């Protein structure tokens, strides 16, 4: 009976240790910002030697029906490490565009980076900066 308790304690210890090890290899950065008509959030997930991106763009205006499609371009302000774009995308009913980007890189983004996004719609454009929060 005593050896069963030891085995259970060792198993629990190993599971907890494994969970802490997994958490140590994960780092999420969230870059946010807004302009006059748009706001945006880019989440950079750094896990196990790779980084992936989630994009969210919100239209702040009232007439969402006037925007059939828009384009955006995102890049790092100084280093050019992050560089992605999409054309002819659309908003949902809540005036939000969300996308998990199929990009995977080795981690190179830091919390000190600033991103610049350019949104183009209806022959208009707007640029603004996203900073890490």
Short mmCIF file of C-alpha atoms in Angstrom, two decimals:
data_model
loop_
_atom_site.label_atom_id
_atom_site.label_comp_id
_atom_site.label_asym_id
_atom_site.label_seq_id
_atom_site.Cartn_x
_atom_site.Cartn_y
_atom_site.Cartn_z
CA UNK A 1 0.00 0.00 0.00
CA UNK A 2 2.82 2.38 0.83
CA UNK A 3 4.47 1.89 -2.58
CA UNK A 4 1.16 2.70 -4.31
CA UNK A 5 1.02 6.05 -2.50
CA UNK A 6 4.60 6.80 -3.53
CA UNK A 7 3.82 5.92 -7.14
CA UNK A 8 0.78 8.22 -7.12
CA UNK A 9 2.80 11.06 -5.58
CA UNK A 10 5.60 10.64 -8.12
CA UNK A 11 3.06 10.57 -10.97
CA UNK A 12 1.36 13.74 -9.72
CA UNK A 13 4.75 15.45 -9.32
CA UNK A 14 5.76 14.52 -12.88
CA UNK A 15 2.46 15.77 -14.32
CA UNK A 16 2.80 19.11 -12.50
CA UNK A 17 6.42 19.42 -13.63
CA UNK A 18 5.39 18.72 -17.22
CA UNK A 19 2.65 21.37 -17.04
CA UNK A 20 5.13 23.99 -15.78
CA UNK A 21 7.58 23.05 -18.52
CA UNK A 22 4.87 23.56 -21.15
CA UNK A 23 3.94 26.93 -19.73
CA UNK A 24 7.56 28.07 -19.74
CA UNK A 25 7.77 27.60 -23.52
CA UNK A 26 4.78 29.80 -24.30
CA UNK A 27 4.83 33.55 -24.75
CA UNK A 28 1.95 35.62 -26.11
CA UNK A 29 2.37 39.21 -27.26
CA UNK A 30 -0.68 41.38 -27.95
CA UNK A 31 -0.27 44.46 -30.14
CA UNK A 32 -3.21 46.90 -30.12
CA UNK A 33 -3.96 50.31 -31.60
CA UNK A 34 -6.58 52.40 -33.33
CA UNK A 35 -7.10 55.09 -35.90
CA UNK A 36 -10.07 57.28 -36.70
CA UNK A 37 -12.13 54.55 -38.43
CA UNK A 38 -10.47 51.27 -37.44
CA UNK A 39 -8.94 49.50 -34.44
CA UNK A 40 -6.84 46.37 -34.52
CA UNK A 41 -5.28 43.66 -32.39
CA UNK A 42 -2.50 41.30 -33.51
CA UNK A 43 -1.69 38.43 -31.15
CA UNK A 44 1.68 36.75 -31.59
CA UNK A 45 1.86 33.29 -30.00
CA UNK A 46 5.38 32.05 -29.36
CA UNK A 47 5.34 28.34 -28.51
CA UNK A 48 8.13 25.77 -28.67
CA UNK A 49 10.39 27.70 -31.03
CA UNK A 50 7.67 28.93 -33.41
CA UNK A 51 5.42 31.95 -33.60
CA UNK A 52 1.95 32.19 -35.10
CA UNK A 53 -0.39 35.16 -35.53
CA UNK A 54 -4.03 36.02 -34.97
CA UNK A 55 -5.44 39.14 -36.59
CA UNK A 56 -8.49 41.17 -35.53
CA UNK A 57 -9.64 44.38 -37.19
CA UNK A 58 -12.70 46.33 -36.02
CA UNK A 59 -14.53 48.99 -38.02
CA UNK A 60 -15.51 51.86 -35.71
CA UNK A 61 -17.90 53.58 -38.11
CA UNK A 62 -21.70 53.37 -38.23
CA UNK A 63 -22.33 52.37 -41.86
CA UNK A 64 -20.90 48.86 -42.05
CA UNK A 65 -23.06 48.14 -45.12
CA UNK A 66 -20.94 50.63 -47.10
CA UNK A 67 -17.85 48.43 -46.72
CA UNK A 68 -18.14 45.43 -49.01
CA UNK A 69 -14.44 44.55 -48.79
CA UNK A 70 -11.18 46.00 -47.55
CA UNK A 71 -7.46 45.24 -47.58
CA UNK A 72 -4.81 45.49 -44.90
CA UNK A 73 -1.03 45.36 -44.64
CA UNK A 74 0.92 44.85 -41.40
CA UNK A 75 4.65 45.22 -40.84
CA UNK A 76 7.04 45.82 -37.98
CA UNK A 77 7.83 49.51 -37.70
CA UNK A 78 11.62 49.24 -37.56
CA UNK A 79 12.83 45.70 -38.21
CA UNK A 80 10.49 44.37 -40.90
CA UNK A 81 10.29 41.03 -39.07
CA UNK A 82 6.51 40.76 -39.33
CA UNK A 83 5.15 41.34 -42.80
CA UNK A 84 1.72 40.09 -43.91
CA UNK A 85 -1.36 41.34 -45.70
CA UNK A 86 -4.75 40.34 -47.09
CA UNK A 87 -6.85 41.70 -49.93
CA UNK A 88 -10.58 41.70 -50.47
CA UNK A 89 -11.57 40.59 -46.95
CA UNK A 90 -14.89 41.36 -45.30
CA UNK A 91 -16.32 42.18 -41.90
CA UNK A 92 -18.84 40.10 -39.99
CA UNK A 93 -22.19 41.50 -38.76
CA UNK A 94 -20.48 43.01 -35.71
CA UNK A 95 -18.03 44.93 -37.95
CA UNK A 96 -15.13 42.63 -36.99
CA UNK A 97 -12.64 40.74 -39.13
CA UNK A 98 -10.80 37.87 -37.41
CA UNK A 99 -8.27 35.49 -38.88
CA UNK A 100 -5.76 32.94 -37.64
CA UNK A 101 -2.94 33.46 -40.08
CA UNK A 102 -1.33 30.39 -41.63
CA UNK A 103 2.13 31.83 -41.00
CA UNK A 104 4.66 30.14 -38.75
CA UNK A 105 8.11 31.60 -38.13
CA UNK A 106 10.88 31.13 -35.63
CA UNK A 107 10.31 33.58 -32.75
CA UNK A 108 11.66 36.96 -33.70
CA UNK A 109 9.01 39.37 -32.40
CA UNK A 110 9.65 41.13 -29.10
CA UNK A 111 7.45 43.17 -26.81
CA UNK A 112 9.49 46.25 -27.73
CA UNK A 113 8.44 46.03 -31.39
CA UNK A 114 5.76 48.29 -32.82
CA UNK A 115 3.58 47.23 -35.73
CA UNK A 116 2.11 49.49 -38.38
CA UNK A 117 -1.15 48.57 -40.08
CA UNK A 118 -2.56 50.15 -43.21
CA UNK A 119 -6.25 49.57 -43.98
CA UNK A 120 -7.68 50.43 -47.40
CA UNK A 121 -11.42 50.55 -48.15
CA UNK A 122 -13.71 52.41 -50.54
CA UNK A 123 -10.79 54.36 -52.09
CA UNK A 124 -9.74 55.50 -48.59
CA UNK A 125 -6.82 54.44 -46.42
CA UNK A 126 -5.74 54.74 -42.82
CA UNK A 127 -2.42 53.91 -41.10
CA UNK A 128 -1.91 53.51 -37.37
CA UNK A 129 0.55 51.96 -34.95
CA UNK A 130 -0.01 48.89 -32.77
CA UNK A 131 1.95 48.61 -29.52
CA UNK A 132 2.39 45.69 -27.14
CA UNK A 133 0.04 45.68 -24.14
#
